[in-house]
Amino acid sequence: MLKARHIPLVVILAAGVWALWPPSDDEMAVRLGSGPAKAGSDKAARKYQLRMAPGLYLPGTMPQSVGKPLRGLLEVAEKFERLYDDTHIEFVGYPNVREWLVTQLSAGTAPDILNVNVENVWQDVQKGWYVALDEYLEQPSPFAKPGEPGSKQWWDVFKYQAITRGKAAPDGKMYCISYDMIETGIFYNKDVFDRLGLRQPKDWVEFMDGQARLRAAGYIPLIVHVHNATDWGVDLVFDQLYYPILGGIDLRKDPTREAYLAGYLDWDEICYLYGKGFFTQRDPRWRELWRILKDWRRHWGRDLSTDDMIRLFITEKGAMYWSASWVVQKLARDPDIPFRWGIFYLPPIPPSFSPYSGGHEMCVIGGAAMQYVVTNSALKDTGDPATSERLKRAIAFLQFLTVPENADLVTNEVLSMLPNVRGVQPLPELRPFDEFLQRRYTTTKWWFTFDMRFNEIFLRMCDLYLNDGIAEDEYLAWTERNLDFAVETTLRRKKVDLEALDRAWRELAPLRAGVKGLPDGAK
Amino acid sequence: MGRSDGRPISRNLGCYGLLAPTFLLLAVFSVVPFIWAFTTSFYRYEIGGEATWVGLTNYVEYPQDPTCGISFLNLLFLTSFSVVVHVVFPLIVARLIFALSSERARYAYRIIFLVPIVVPGVAVLMIWRGLVYGDNGVINEVLCLAGLAAMARGWLSDPNTVLWAVACVGFPFASGINILIYYAGLTAIPESVHEAAELDGASGLGKFLRIDLPLVLSQVKLLVILTVIGAVQGFQGMFILTRGQPGFESMVPGLWMYFNAFSFQRMGYACAIGVILFLIILVLTVLNLKYFRSAEDVTAAAT
């Protein structure tokens, strides 16, 4: 019998049922992407049930928790399914962690198309987990109209050719298409800058002075995540210090990558140069790099490793936020942000600040954001790329995604990335990033040079060093031990031709002759 | 009689049949993976790649791994801290509840301490992270409000505080299950023992130390074993809160095993670390069983 004292319990249970009640089918379709086809439906009966993990553009999600749930990709898929009535595309989210990916790929159960940082999977390409896309990129796209980009080669539809082609793997093959671009930048609070009489800095000295003034005024001058500091910060400062001597140490001209990323130091060059004393305690530039970062760190927030950095910027505790174009979605579309904001790029380090710097414009370090790879799941039907119809559908869908009106529908639904398809303009709020991307690309990317073990140790020890947990010499010794292991693994795995590098090293000797601050014996 | 005519076996066939699925599942999900891991530890093996026999190389490499020393020191600290707080605090709470005169109050308190176990462990960790977060976490905000801004710090990112910040997850350490285990032990002590102790003049702390504590030693022993096993095996707290950072200041062997297995794909090496952890737990458990006295041992010694 129901008694009065049971009423609160009943109310709580009823509220729980109400909160957990499943949404309607239509609502679910948008929330969960197209989802698996319903049993018994027309779509469920289709022969090719492809799954795609599209990353940022997952239908039903709201990037940065603002705006409406996305549905651009759904619309494109529906158009595709009308063209291919034997195919259904299901969109899925996935935990963007390597652990998940490795287990799914080894079991052959990963989505057919997947967004992944392609450098992170180079270690796995020889295992047959990914499909090389070169032969498809070199053929015309069936969806390109005659005379338009893509009608001769699918390759031609991509706008940022250098960055896109620079994604070739160590085996020279291309395992991804770069669907859009991202770039970093400093977001700053214009109201705070105006109040303190600050402006966008012209060089590093002015930048550091500005940060000191912001701290004195009670703000966290710069909000930055340790991951970004060790990824972007290291590469940018590295470029400032090593670009002036690049002519004497750029040992190899990779026919695939070098044509687009001129002067880029690849893993084999880094390995060889390490053997010559570069990037060790004996290398003055290497020491200088860490000193500059450590000096800069005093202007950053207290905690460098939380996931909610943007909160500090939005609540005006921090005056600048070093992040990337994905933040624009939040800053531009959140009606509750109470201040005016702007974007600038990191200024150059002048020779007056560091004797090793060339004072040249800061390079860019961003690049491809959504990198779509085709996995071994797309070969389920025959196991052979030459005969697999399922693979053809997967490739066709990727080609269909790069049709300008489709790319516009997908990428410009979110204020985060720059479309990498010719004929599709970025949204006005993102144009500064398009300008940044016209700059020269970085000299190297340390995070993409070696394996995950190297990255993990690199990140951790850098974090510790920046947080005063370890002295400079001890830190550099750690870095050397890490490099010892990574270089040994790379040389063994990739069978690097050291003799060719040795010849190039001797040929470039005249260019190093007058250079100051090289490691002992590196002339 | 008995086994020679086969009747007992046939009589027990039903029991064996009922146990068979359990044994089968144990074999498939516990024994086979262990044997596989033990075998793999002698190979250089990457998921999806070829396995190469390397003998004891992985076992030789681990002691030379730069993370090894600090990982085991961290493990020693965290395990010792965990054993102390998870054995002592629940015992105090259980004794206080047991001392309540009202049965209704005792029941209510048992429920109150048990309710938090329905909160998922991950949620507890996330709440804790919110408390100790460096720039606008609750602890730092309170310190700032109290005029102690100089003491505010990134508790999880400061190498000097990270281990304490991780070790204190679950404060005030009054685990509902542990309290119940102790409470059951306390209720099993015959009332006559308490009465005799009181007649001899024992009361309060003296009675607790001389009567209650020796008679719940079996429970203490059980909890020490469970806590040690949990602390040596567990790395989820570290994984969620710090991933072993900054540097390797909060790294533990289990977490490094995980990174090697699934991030670096050094499965053979990870298996070797796993086998080493297994051996450590085995040795600690045997030592505990052999040298830690239970209530029965105490009673036997007394008589």
Short mmCIF file of C-alpha atoms in Angstrom, two decimals, chain B residues 12-174:
data_model
loop_
_atom_site.label_atom_id
_atom_site.label_comp_id
_atom_site.label_asym_id
_atom_site.label_seq_id
_atom_site.Cartn_x
_atom_site.Cartn_y
_atom_site.Cartn_z
CA ASN B 12 28.83 -35.32 -7.17
CA LEU B 13 28.56 -35.14 -10.92
CA GLY B 14 25.85 -32.51 -10.67
CA CYS B 15 28.11 -30.31 -8.54
CA TYR B 16 30.98 -30.74 -10.96
CA GLY B 17 28.63 -29.86 -13.78
CA LEU B 18 27.54 -26.69 -12.05
CA LEU B 19 31.15 -25.71 -11.35
CA ALA B 20 32.34 -26.49 -14.85
CA PRO B 21 31.24 -23.22 -16.49
CA THR B 22 32.99 -21.24 -13.77
CA PHE B 23 36.21 -23.20 -14.24
CA LEU B 24 35.89 -22.85 -17.99
CA LEU B 25 35.47 -19.07 -17.77
CA LEU B 26 38.34 -18.82 -15.29
CA ALA B 27 40.52 -20.82 -17.64
CA VAL B 28 39.60 -18.80 -20.71
CA PHE B 29 39.71 -15.34 -19.17
CA SER B 30 42.31 -15.70 -16.43
CA VAL B 31 44.58 -18.70 -16.88
CA VAL B 32 45.01 -18.60 -20.66
CA PRO B 33 45.77 -14.83 -20.74
CA PHE B 34 48.28 -15.33 -17.96
CA ILE B 35 50.03 -18.13 -19.85
CA TRP B 36 49.88 -16.04 -23.05
CA ALA B 37 51.33 -13.00 -21.25
CA PHE B 38 54.07 -15.09 -19.65
CA THR B 39 55.01 -16.56 -23.05
CA THR B 40 54.82 -13.19 -24.83
CA SER B 41 57.18 -11.66 -22.28
CA PHE B 42 60.00 -13.60 -23.98
CA TYR B 43 59.27 -12.04 -27.38
CA ARG B 44 59.60 -8.67 -29.04
CA TYR B 45 56.04 -8.41 -30.23
CA GLU B 46 54.04 -5.57 -31.69
CA ILE B 47 50.28 -6.01 -32.13
CA GLY B 48 49.64 -6.90 -35.75
CA GLY B 49 53.35 -7.50 -36.38
CA GLU B 50 55.75 -10.42 -36.22
CA ALA B 51 56.91 -11.84 -32.89
CA THR B 52 60.67 -12.29 -32.42
CA TRP B 53 62.13 -14.49 -29.67
CA VAL B 54 64.33 -12.35 -27.40
CA GLY B 55 64.59 -14.57 -24.33
CA LEU B 56 65.02 -12.63 -21.11
CA THR B 57 65.80 -9.34 -22.87
CA ASN B 58 62.58 -7.68 -21.71
CA TYR B 59 63.25 -8.71 -18.11
CA VAL B 60 66.80 -7.38 -18.32
CA GLU B 61 65.65 -4.12 -19.89
CA TYR B 62 63.07 -3.19 -17.30
CA PRO B 63 65.45 -2.61 -14.36
CA GLN B 64 67.46 -0.35 -16.68
CA ASP B 65 64.37 1.53 -17.84
CA PRO B 66 64.65 5.12 -16.60
CA THR B 67 61.11 4.90 -15.24
CA CYS B 68 61.69 1.74 -13.21
CA GLY B 69 63.28 3.16 -10.08
CA ILE B 70 60.92 6.07 -9.65
CA SER B 71 57.91 3.89 -10.49
CA PHE B 72 58.68 1.42 -7.73
CA LEU B 73 59.43 4.17 -5.22
CA ASN B 74 56.08 5.75 -6.05
CA LEU B 75 54.42 2.36 -5.77
CA LEU B 76 56.02 1.78 -2.37
CA PHE B 77 54.81 5.14 -1.09
CA LEU B 78 51.30 4.79 -2.50
CA THR B 79 50.89 1.19 -1.32
CA SER B 80 52.15 1.96 2.19
CA PHE B 81 49.93 5.03 2.42
CA SER B 82 46.97 3.12 1.05
CA VAL B 83 47.44 0.20 3.45
CA VAL B 84 47.68 2.49 6.44
CA VAL B 85 44.67 4.66 5.67
CA HIS B 86 42.43 1.92 4.29
CA VAL B 87 43.09 -0.33 7.24
CA VAL B 88 43.10 2.22 10.06
CA PHE B 89 40.34 4.70 9.21
CA PRO B 90 37.59 2.17 8.47
CA LEU B 91 38.44 0.35 11.69
CA ILE B 92 38.02 3.53 13.70
CA VAL B 93 34.73 4.32 11.98
CA ALA B 94 33.45 0.75 12.39
CA ARG B 95 34.34 0.78 16.09
CA LEU B 96 32.58 4.11 16.58
CA ILE B 97 29.45 2.81 14.85
CA PHE B 98 29.62 -0.39 16.87
CA ALA B 99 29.78 1.66 20.05
CA LEU B 100 26.48 3.40 19.34
CA SER B 101 23.81 2.29 21.75
CA SER B 102 20.89 2.57 19.36
CA GLU B 103 20.54 -0.27 16.86
CA ARG B 104 18.60 2.09 14.57
CA ALA B 105 21.50 4.60 14.59
CA ARG B 106 24.01 1.83 13.92
CA TYR B 107 21.96 0.73 10.92
CA ALA B 108 21.61 4.30 9.64
CA TYR B 109 25.35 4.98 9.87
CA ARG B 110 26.21 1.73 8.11
CA ILE B 111 23.92 2.77 5.26
CA ILE B 112 25.37 6.29 5.16
CA PHE B 113 28.91 5.00 4.83
CA LEU B 114 27.89 2.39 2.28
CA VAL B 115 25.94 4.68 -0.05
CA PRO B 116 29.02 6.33 -1.65
CA ILE B 117 30.12 3.00 -3.17
CA VAL B 118 27.44 3.45 -5.84
CA VAL B 119 29.40 6.46 -7.17
CA PRO B 120 31.62 5.25 -10.03
CA GLY B 121 35.32 5.42 -9.30
CA VAL B 122 35.91 7.61 -12.35
CA ALA B 123 33.40 10.16 -11.05
CA VAL B 124 35.20 10.26 -7.72
CA LEU B 125 38.47 10.93 -9.54
CA MET B 126 36.94 13.67 -11.66
CA ILE B 127 35.49 15.37 -8.58
CA TRP B 128 38.85 15.14 -6.89
CA ARG B 129 40.52 16.69 -9.91
CA GLY B 130 38.07 19.58 -9.69
CA LEU B 131 39.03 20.07 -6.06
CA VAL B 132 42.77 20.10 -6.59
CA TYR B 133 42.84 21.81 -10.01
CA GLY B 134 45.58 24.41 -10.08
CA ASP B 135 44.08 27.61 -11.44
CA ASN B 136 40.50 27.63 -10.19
CA GLY B 137 40.13 24.45 -8.15
CA VAL B 138 38.16 24.51 -4.92
CA ILE B 139 41.16 24.07 -2.62
CA ASN B 140 43.11 26.90 -4.23
CA GLU B 141 40.07 29.18 -4.28
CA VAL B 142 39.53 28.56 -0.57
CA LEU B 143 43.20 29.23 0.14
CA CYS B 144 42.99 32.50 -1.81
CA LEU B 145 39.85 33.54 0.05
CA ALA B 146 41.57 32.78 3.33
CA GLY B 147 44.45 35.04 2.38
CA LEU B 148 46.80 32.09 1.82
CA ALA B 149 47.26 32.60 -1.90
CA ALA B 150 50.98 31.86 -1.56
CA MET B 151 50.10 28.27 -0.66
CA ALA B 152 47.95 27.75 -3.76
CA ARG B 153 49.62 25.62 -6.38
CA GLY B 154 48.99 23.17 -9.18
CA TRP B 155 48.63 20.23 -6.82
CA LEU B 156 48.70 17.69 -9.61
CA SER B 157 51.30 19.42 -11.76
CA ASP B 158 53.72 20.34 -8.99
CA PRO B 159 56.34 17.58 -8.62
CA ASN B 160 56.46 18.21 -4.88
CA THR B 161 52.77 17.64 -4.26
CA VAL B 162 51.55 15.33 -7.00
CA LEU B 163 52.01 12.07 -5.09
CA TRP B 164 50.19 13.37 -2.05
CA ALA B 165 47.44 14.79 -4.24
CA VAL B 166 46.96 11.38 -5.83
CA ALA B 167 47.33 9.43 -2.59
CA CYS B 168 44.62 11.48 -0.89
CA VAL B 169 41.93 10.50 -3.39
CA GLY B 170 39.08 9.03 -1.36
CA PHE B 171 39.70 11.19 1.69
CA PRO B 172 38.60 10.55 4.49
CA PHE B 173 39.22 6.93 3.43
CA ALA B 174 36.13 5.55 5.18
#
